Amino acid sequence: MAADPHSLVAPYALHALDDEEGRTFEEHLAVCERCRRELAGLREAASKLAYGAAGPNPPPELKERILAQARGERENVASLPARRRSWTAPLAAAAGIAAAVAIGLGVWTATRSSESSALAKVLAQPGATPIPMGDRGVVAVAPNGDAALAVRVPPAPSGKTYEAWVIRDGKATPAGTFAGSDGTTVVEVKGHVPRGSVVAVTVERSGGVSRPTQKPLAATEAVS
Amino acid sequence: MTALMTTPPPAASSRELAHLSDESLLSLVASSDENALAELYDRFGRVAYGLALRILRDDALAQDAVQDAFLAVWRSADRFLAERAKASTWILTLVHRRAVDLVRREDRRRADPLESAPEPTAQTTAEDEATLGFQRRVVQEALRRLPPEQREALELGYYGGLTQSELAERLGQPLGTIKSRMFTGLNRLRDLLAQAGLEESLRA
């Protein structure tokens, strides 16, 4: 059946497509900005229907089971496939392709300081915004220029390091080095991340360098 | 230049997390912060379970769906960051997807998925109960105000787990009609919820 793929957006938002129709639509979605926009709105409406079914509390063991399994997976994170396919995959791919397209992530305002992780600290500042680095991770930037990045990169090969950069007006300033890990690495971005700048990560020789010698393996859009 | 701190960062305490937005919590989940996952579960676990139970009509299967969905949140929170959705939408979409997948696999779809969910029981605080009850009424009222054929398409699709083709067959309507009822119905539902000025009261 050769239906107009645009017309599948509402059934897709309701998960009312069979597997094959779903795949067809996802392929379309990866190349159709209009459908991605429309899907975002319809999906939001559809998810509100969940509240119409609100009922009894789940048994308390359910939470314990979920957390125990999550903990176990983190401990075995190296054995997990690096990329898991989910319904978000086409969108993530599309976001990667359309890196120049501004992505509105909604309201990411946190209200209170959390002392613990570099990322939590930045996100806890009022007006802090997370900016995706393609599908590699995210940089959280606070209005005062404080920033932290969470990026998924494997341990750097021997003799190499990852180096973060703040790039503004074509000029790259070193913003710290880090080793990478089997999970997600969270680091503070050294220095100030002003509006209009881009945060990028390259692989450099151990100890870091003063200007990037490699192409970025991850980069944000310009900080707004 | 000095090497910076690497993961895992010490997890934030639950007291601190209670003040973070859903989206901020998801970024912490992406950095493997288990307390952030627990906090998200506290915020959405009950709605998730209610939804899964409505679709699956079976406690064990509903728990499976919720567990799968929250583990998917745990594993793929970093993907969420590249999207433009609200965290609540993303999480409840995952729950819905799991529940629908399961109901199709188990072929447990009922003849009458329109029957409403069981009433909430008094296991939580009165405040939680009041909030949830209010949100539930808001959505049910918005559904009631839709033209019946649109409401039927949304309910059979979303709560019933029927595909568009199954719906077309069941209702004896062309596929195009079903698609357009879903499309118009969802848009109208969004308008009705917005008109009621109740956007803020719903996390989704």
Coordinates of C-alpha atoms in Angstrom, one line a residue:
Chain A
M1 CA 0.0 0.0 0.0
A2 CA 1.6 3.3 -1.1
A3 CA 0.1 5.8 1.3
D4 CA 1.3 9.4 1.5
P5 CA 3.8 9.0 4.3
H6 CA 2.8 12.4 5.8
S7 CA -0.6 10.9 6.6
L8 CA 1.0 8.4 8.9
V9 CA 2.2 10.9 11.5
A10 CA -0.8 10.7 13.8
P11 CA -1.1 6.9 13.7
Y12 CA 2.6 6.8 14.4
A13 CA 2.2 9.2 17.4
L14 CA -0.4 6.8 18.8
H15 CA 1.7 3.7 18.0
A16 CA -1.1 2.6 15.7
L17 CA 1.1 1.4 12.9
D18 CA 2.2 -2.2 12.4
D19 CA 5.9 -2.9 12.3
E20 CA 6.4 -2.5 8.6
E21 CA 4.4 0.7 8.4
G22 CA 6.4 2.0 11.3
R23 CA 9.7 1.4 9.6
T24 CA 8.5 3.0 6.4
F25 CA 7.4 6.1 8.3
E26 CA 10.7 6.3 10.3
E27 CA 12.6 6.3 7.1
H28 CA 10.4 9.2 5.9
L29 CA 10.8 10.9 9.2
A30 CA 14.5 11.0 9.0
V31 CA 14.3 13.2 5.9
C32 CA 11.1 15.2 6.6
E33 CA 11.4 18.2 8.9
R34 CA 7.7 19.0 8.6
C35 CA 6.8 15.5 9.9
R36 CA 9.3 15.7 12.7
R37 CA 7.8 19.0 13.8
E38 CA 4.3 17.7 13.6
L39 CA 5.1 14.5 15.3
A40 CA 6.6 16.4 18.3
G41 CA 3.3 18.2 18.8
L42 CA 1.1 15.2 18.3
R43 CA 3.2 13.0 20.5
E44 CA 2.9 15.5 23.3
A45 CA -0.9 15.5 23.0
A46 CA -1.0 11.7 22.8
S47 CA 1.2 11.3 25.9
K48 CA -1.3 13.4 27.9
L49 CA -3.8 10.6 27.3
A50 CA -1.7 8.6 29.8
Y51 CA -3.1 10.7 32.6
G52 CA -6.6 9.7 31.6
A53 CA -5.7 6.2 32.6
A54 CA -4.1 7.1 36.0
G55 CA -5.0 4.4 38.5
P56 CA -3.6 2.6 41.5
N57 CA 0.0 2.8 42.7
P58 CA 2.4 0.2 41.3
P59 CA 3.7 -2.2 43.9
P60 CA 6.8 -0.8 45.7
E61 CA 9.0 -3.8 44.5
L62 CA 8.7 -2.5 40.9
K63 CA 10.9 0.5 41.7
E64 CA 13.4 -1.6 43.5
R65 CA 13.6 -4.0 40.6
I66 CA 14.1 -1.2 38.1
L67 CA 16.8 0.4 40.1
A68 CA 18.6 -2.9 40.8
Q69 CA 18.7 -3.7 37.2
A70 CA 19.9 -0.3 36.2
R71 CA 22.7 -0.5 38.7
G72 CA 23.7 -3.9 37.3
E73 CA 23.7 -2.6 33.8
R74 CA 25.9 0.4 34.8
E75 CA 28.4 -2.0 36.3
N76 CA 28.5 -4.0 33.0
V77 CA 28.3 -1.0 30.8
A78 CA 31.3 -2.1 28.8
S79 CA 29.5 -5.1 27.6
L80 CA 26.5 -3.2 26.4
P81 CA 26.2 -2.5 22.7
A82 CA 27.4 1.0 22.3
R83 CA 24.3 2.1 20.3
R84 CA 20.9 0.7 21.1
R85 CA 18.2 1.2 18.6
S86 CA 15.0 2.8 19.9
W87 CA 12.2 4.8 18.5
T88 CA 14.4 7.9 18.9
A89 CA 17.1 6.6 16.6
P90 CA 15.8 8.2 13.4
L91 CA 15.3 11.5 15.2
A92 CA 18.8 11.4 16.7
A93 CA 20.2 10.6 13.2
A94 CA 18.2 13.4 11.7
A95 CA 19.4 15.7 14.4
G96 CA 22.9 14.8 13.6
I97 CA 22.5 15.4 9.9
A98 CA 20.7 18.7 10.4
A99 CA 23.3 19.9 12.9
A100 CA 22.7 23.5 11.7
V101 CA 19.0 23.4 12.5
A102 CA 18.4 24.9 15.9
I103 CA 16.8 22.4 18.3
G104 CA 14.4 23.7 20.8
L105 CA 14.6 21.5 23.8
G106 CA 11.9 23.1 25.8
V107 CA 12.4 24.5 29.2
W108 CA 15.4 23.2 31.0
T109 CA 15.4 25.5 33.9
A110 CA 16.6 24.1 37.2
T111 CA 15.9 26.0 40.4
R112 CA 18.4 24.9 42.9
S113 CA 22.1 24.1 43.3
S114 CA 23.1 20.5 43.4
E115 CA 26.7 20.2 44.7
S116 CA 27.6 16.8 43.4
S117 CA 28.4 16.5 39.7
A118 CA 29.7 19.1 37.3
L119 CA 26.7 18.7 35.1
A120 CA 24.2 18.9 38.0
K121 CA 25.9 22.0 39.2
V122 CA 25.6 23.8 35.9
L123 CA 22.0 22.6 35.3
A124 CA 21.0 23.8 38.7
Q125 CA 21.7 27.4 37.7
P126 CA 18.6 29.3 36.6
G127 CA 18.4 29.6 32.9
A128 CA 21.0 26.8 32.2
T129 CA 20.5 25.1 28.9
P130 CA 21.6 21.7 27.6
I131 CA 22.9 21.8 24.0
P132 CA 23.2 18.5 22.2
M133 CA 26.5 17.4 20.7
G134 CA 24.9 15.4 17.9
D135 CA 24.2 12.0 19.4
R136 CA 27.5 12.0 21.3
G137 CA 26.3 13.9 24.4
V138 CA 25.4 17.2 25.7
V139 CA 26.9 20.4 27.0
A140 CA 25.1 22.3 29.7
V141 CA 25.7 26.0 29.7
A142 CA 24.7 28.5 32.3
P143 CA 24.0 32.2 31.5
N144 CA 27.2 33.1 33.4
G145 CA 29.2 31.0 31.0
D146 CA 29.8 28.1 33.3
A147 CA 29.5 24.9 31.4
A148 CA 29.9 21.1 31.7
L149 CA 29.9 18.4 29.1
A150 CA 28.6 14.8 29.3
V151 CA 29.9 12.9 26.3
R152 CA 30.0 9.2 25.4
V153 CA 33.5 8.4 24.1
P154 CA 35.5 5.3 24.7
P155 CA 38.8 5.5 26.7
A156 CA 41.3 7.4 24.6
P157 CA 44.1 5.3 23.0
S158 CA 47.5 5.3 24.7
G159 CA 49.4 8.5 24.0
K160 CA 46.1 10.4 23.2
T161 CA 43.6 12.4 25.1
Y162 CA 40.3 14.1 24.5
E163 CA 40.4 17.8 24.5
A164 CA 37.5 20.2 24.9
W165 CA 37.4 23.5 23.1
V166 CA 35.4 26.7 23.2
I167 CA 35.3 28.1 19.7
R168 CA 34.3 31.6 19.1
D169 CA 34.8 33.7 16.0
G170 CA 36.9 30.9 14.5
K171 CA 39.3 31.0 17.5
A172 CA 39.5 27.8 19.6
T173 CA 40.5 28.1 23.3
P174 CA 41.5 24.9 25.2
A175 CA 38.9 24.0 27.8
G176 CA 40.4 20.9 29.4
T177 CA 41.4 17.4 28.6
F178 CA 39.9 14.1 29.7
A179 CA 40.4 10.4 29.2
G180 CA 37.0 9.0 28.1
S181 CA 35.5 5.9 29.6
D182 CA 33.3 3.0 28.9
G183 CA 30.2 5.0 30.0
T184 CA 29.5 8.6 29.8
T185 CA 32.3 11.1 30.8
V186 CA 31.2 14.2 32.6
V187 CA 33.7 17.1 32.8
E188 CA 33.6 20.7 33.6
V189 CA 34.3 22.9 30.6
K190 CA 37.2 25.1 31.7
G191 CA 36.9 28.8 31.2
H192 CA 33.9 30.8 30.0
V193 CA 31.4 29.7 27.3
P194 CA 29.9 32.9 25.9
R195 CA 26.9 33.2 23.7
G196 CA 27.6 32.5 20.0
S197 CA 30.4 30.1 20.8
V198 CA 30.6 26.4 20.1
V199 CA 31.9 23.7 22.4
A200 CA 33.8 20.9 20.6
V201 CA 35.9 17.8 21.5
T202 CA 38.9 16.5 19.5
V203 CA 41.4 13.8 20.1
E204 CA 44.9 15.1 20.7
R205 CA 48.2 13.9 21.9
S206 CA 48.5 13.2 25.7
G207 CA 48.8 16.4 27.7
G208 CA 46.7 18.4 25.3
V209 CA 47.6 21.0 22.7
S210 CA 47.0 24.7 22.5
R211 CA 45.1 24.6 19.2
P212 CA 43.1 21.7 17.7
T213 CA 45.0 19.6 15.2
Q214 CA 42.1 17.2 14.5
K215 CA 38.5 17.5 13.3
P216 CA 36.0 17.6 16.2
L217 CA 34.4 14.2 16.9
A218 CA 31.6 16.1 18.7
A219 CA 30.5 19.7 18.6
T220 CA 27.5 21.7 19.7
E221 CA 25.6 24.3 17.8
A222 CA 26.3 27.8 18.7
V223 CA 25.3 28.7 22.3
S224 CA 22.3 30.9 22.3
Chain B
M1 CA 46.6 21.8 31.3
T2 CA 45.3 19.4 33.9
A3 CA 43.2 16.4 33.4
L4 CA 39.6 17.1 34.5
M5 CA 37.4 15.0 36.6
T6 CA 36.0 12.0 34.9
T7 CA 33.0 9.8 35.5
P8 CA 31.3 8.5 37.4
P9 CA 30.5 11.7 39.2
P10 CA 29.2 11.3 42.7
A11 CA 25.4 11.1 42.5
A12 CA 23.3 14.0 43.6
S13 CA 21.3 13.4 46.7
S14 CA 17.6 12.9 46.3
R15 CA 16.8 16.0 48.3
E16 CA 18.7 18.1 45.7
L17 CA 17.1 16.2 42.8
A18 CA 13.6 17.0 43.9
H19 CA 14.1 20.6 42.7
L20 CA 15.4 19.8 39.3
S21 CA 13.3 19.9 36.1
D22 CA 12.4 16.6 34.5
E23 CA 14.8 17.5 31.6
S24 CA 17.7 18.2 34.0
L25 CA 17.1 14.8 35.6
L26 CA 17.3 13.1 32.3
S27 CA 20.6 14.7 31.6
L28 CA 21.8 13.3 34.9
V29 CA 20.4 9.9 33.9
A30 CA 22.4 10.1 30.7
S31 CA 25.5 10.5 33.0
S32 CA 24.4 7.3 34.8
D33 CA 23.1 8.9 37.9
E34 CA 20.9 6.3 39.5
N35 CA 19.3 8.7 42.0
A36 CA 18.1 10.8 39.1
L37 CA 16.4 7.7 37.6
A38 CA 14.7 7.0 41.0
E39 CA 13.4 10.6 41.1
L40 CA 12.0 10.3 37.6
Y41 CA 10.3 7.0 38.6
D42 CA 8.8 8.8 41.6
R43 CA 7.4 11.4 39.2
F44 CA 6.1 9.2 36.4
G45 CA 6.0 5.6 37.7
R46 CA 2.4 5.8 38.8
V47 CA 1.1 7.3 35.6
A48 CA 3.2 4.9 33.7
Y49 CA 1.8 1.9 35.6
G50 CA -1.8 3.2 35.2
L51 CA -1.4 3.5 31.5
A52 CA 0.3 0.1 31.1
L53 CA -2.5 -1.5 33.2
R54 CA -5.2 0.1 31.1
I55 CA -3.6 -1.3 28.0
L56 CA -2.5 -4.7 29.2
R57 CA -5.2 -5.5 31.8
D58 CA -2.7 -7.6 33.7
D59 CA -0.6 -6.6 36.6
A60 CA 2.5 -8.7 35.8
L61 CA 2.5 -7.5 32.2
A62 CA 2.0 -3.9 33.2
Q63 CA 4.9 -4.1 35.6
D64 CA 7.1 -5.6 32.8
A65 CA 6.2 -2.8 30.4
V66 CA 7.0 -0.1 33.0
Q67 CA 10.3 -1.8 33.9
D68 CA 11.3 -2.1 30.2
A69 CA 10.4 1.5 29.6
F70 CA 12.4 2.8 32.6
L71 CA 15.4 0.7 31.7
A72 CA 15.1 2.1 28.1
V73 CA 15.2 5.6 29.7
W74 CA 18.3 4.5 31.6
R75 CA 20.0 3.2 28.6
S76 CA 19.1 5.8 26.1
A77 CA 18.7 9.1 28.0
D78 CA 21.6 10.5 26.0
R79 CA 19.5 10.1 22.8
F80 CA 16.7 12.2 24.4
L81 CA 19.2 15.1 24.6
A82 CA 19.3 15.3 20.9
E83 CA 15.5 15.8 20.6
R84 CA 13.0 18.5 21.0
A85 CA 10.5 16.7 23.2
K86 CA 9.7 17.3 26.8
A87 CA 11.1 14.7 29.2
S88 CA 7.6 13.7 30.3
T89 CA 6.5 13.2 26.7
W90 CA 9.6 11.1 25.9
I91 CA 9.2 8.9 29.0
L92 CA 5.4 8.3 28.6
T93 CA 5.9 7.6 24.9
L94 CA 8.4 4.9 25.8
V95 CA 6.0 3.4 28.3
H96 CA 3.1 3.5 25.8
R97 CA 5.3 1.9 23.1
R98 CA 6.4 -1.0 25.4
A99 CA 2.8 -1.6 26.6
V100 CA 1.5 -1.6 23.0
D101 CA 4.3 -4.0 21.9
L102 CA 3.5 -6.3 24.7
V103 CA -0.3 -6.3 24.2
R104 CA 0.2 -7.1 20.5
R105 CA 2.7 -9.9 21.3
E106 CA 0.4 -11.4 23.9
D107 CA -2.6 -10.7 21.8
R108 CA -4.4 -9.5 24.9
R109 CA -6.3 -6.7 23.2
R110 CA -9.8 -6.7 24.5
A111 CA -13.0 -6.5 22.7
D112 CA -13.7 -3.4 24.7
P113 CA -10.7 -1.3 25.5
L114 CA -13.0 1.7 26.2
E115 CA -13.8 0.5 29.7
S116 CA -12.1 3.0 32.0
A117 CA -9.3 2.3 34.3
P118 CA -9.8 1.3 37.9
E119 CA -10.2 4.2 40.3
P120 CA -7.1 5.2 42.1
T121 CA -6.7 3.7 45.6
A122 CA -5.6 5.6 48.6
Q123 CA -2.0 4.5 49.0
T124 CA -0.4 7.9 48.6
T125 CA -0.8 11.3 50.2
A126 CA -4.0 13.1 49.8
E127 CA -2.1 15.8 47.8
D128 CA -0.8 13.3 45.2
E129 CA -4.2 11.7 45.0
A130 CA -5.9 15.1 44.4
T131 CA -3.4 16.1 41.7
L132 CA -3.6 12.8 39.9
G133 CA -7.4 12.7 40.2
F134 CA -7.6 16.2 38.8
Q135 CA -5.3 15.4 35.8
R136 CA -7.3 12.4 35.1
R137 CA -10.6 14.3 35.1
V138 CA -9.1 17.0 32.9
V139 CA -8.0 14.5 30.2
Q140 CA -11.3 12.5 30.4
E141 CA -13.3 15.7 30.1
A142 CA -11.3 16.7 27.1
L143 CA -11.9 13.3 25.5
R144 CA -15.6 13.6 26.2
R145 CA -15.7 16.9 24.3
L146 CA -14.3 15.4 21.2
P147 CA -16.6 14.4 18.4
P148 CA -17.5 10.7 19.2
E149 CA -15.8 9.3 16.2
Q150 CA -12.5 11.1 17.0
R151 CA -12.6 10.0 20.6
E152 CA -13.3 6.4 19.5
A153 CA -10.3 6.5 17.2
L154 CA -8.0 7.9 19.9
E155 CA -9.2 5.6 22.6
L156 CA -9.1 2.4 20.5
G157 CA -5.7 3.3 19.2
Y158 CA -4.0 4.7 22.3
Y159 CA -5.6 2.6 25.1
G160 CA -6.6 -0.3 23.0
G161 CA -3.4 -0.8 21.1
L162 CA -5.2 -1.4 17.8
T163 CA -3.3 -0.6 14.6
Q164 CA -4.9 1.8 12.1
S165 CA -5.8 -1.1 9.8
E166 CA -7.4 -3.1 12.6
L167 CA -9.4 0.0 13.5
A168 CA -10.5 0.5 9.9
E169 CA -11.7 -3.0 9.8
R170 CA -13.4 -3.0 13.1
L171 CA -15.2 0.3 12.4
G172 CA -15.9 -0.5 8.8
Q173 CA -14.3 2.7 7.6
P174 CA -11.6 3.4 5.0
L175 CA -8.1 3.7 6.3
G176 CA -7.9 7.3 5.3
T177 CA -10.8 8.2 7.5
I178 CA -9.2 6.5 10.5
K179 CA -5.9 8.4 9.9
S180 CA -7.7 11.7 9.6
R181 CA -9.8 11.1 12.7
M182 CA -6.6 10.4 14.6
F183 CA -4.9 13.5 13.3
T184 CA -7.9 15.8 13.9
G185 CA -8.6 14.2 17.2
L186 CA -5.1 14.7 18.6
N187 CA -4.9 18.3 17.4
R188 CA -8.3 19.0 18.9
L189 CA -7.3 17.3 22.2
R190 CA -4.2 19.5 22.4
D191 CA -6.4 22.6 21.8
L192 CA -8.9 21.5 24.4
L193 CA -6.2 20.9 27.0
A194 CA -4.6 24.2 26.2
Q195 CA -7.9 26.1 26.3
A196 CA -8.7 24.7 29.7
G197 CA -5.5 26.4 30.7
L198 CA -4.4 23.2 32.2
E199 CA -1.1 22.7 30.4
E200 CA 0.9 23.5 33.5
S201 CA -0.9 21.1 35.7
L202 CA 0.0 18.1 33.4
R203 CA 3.5 17.0 33.3
A204 CA 3.1 15.5 29.9

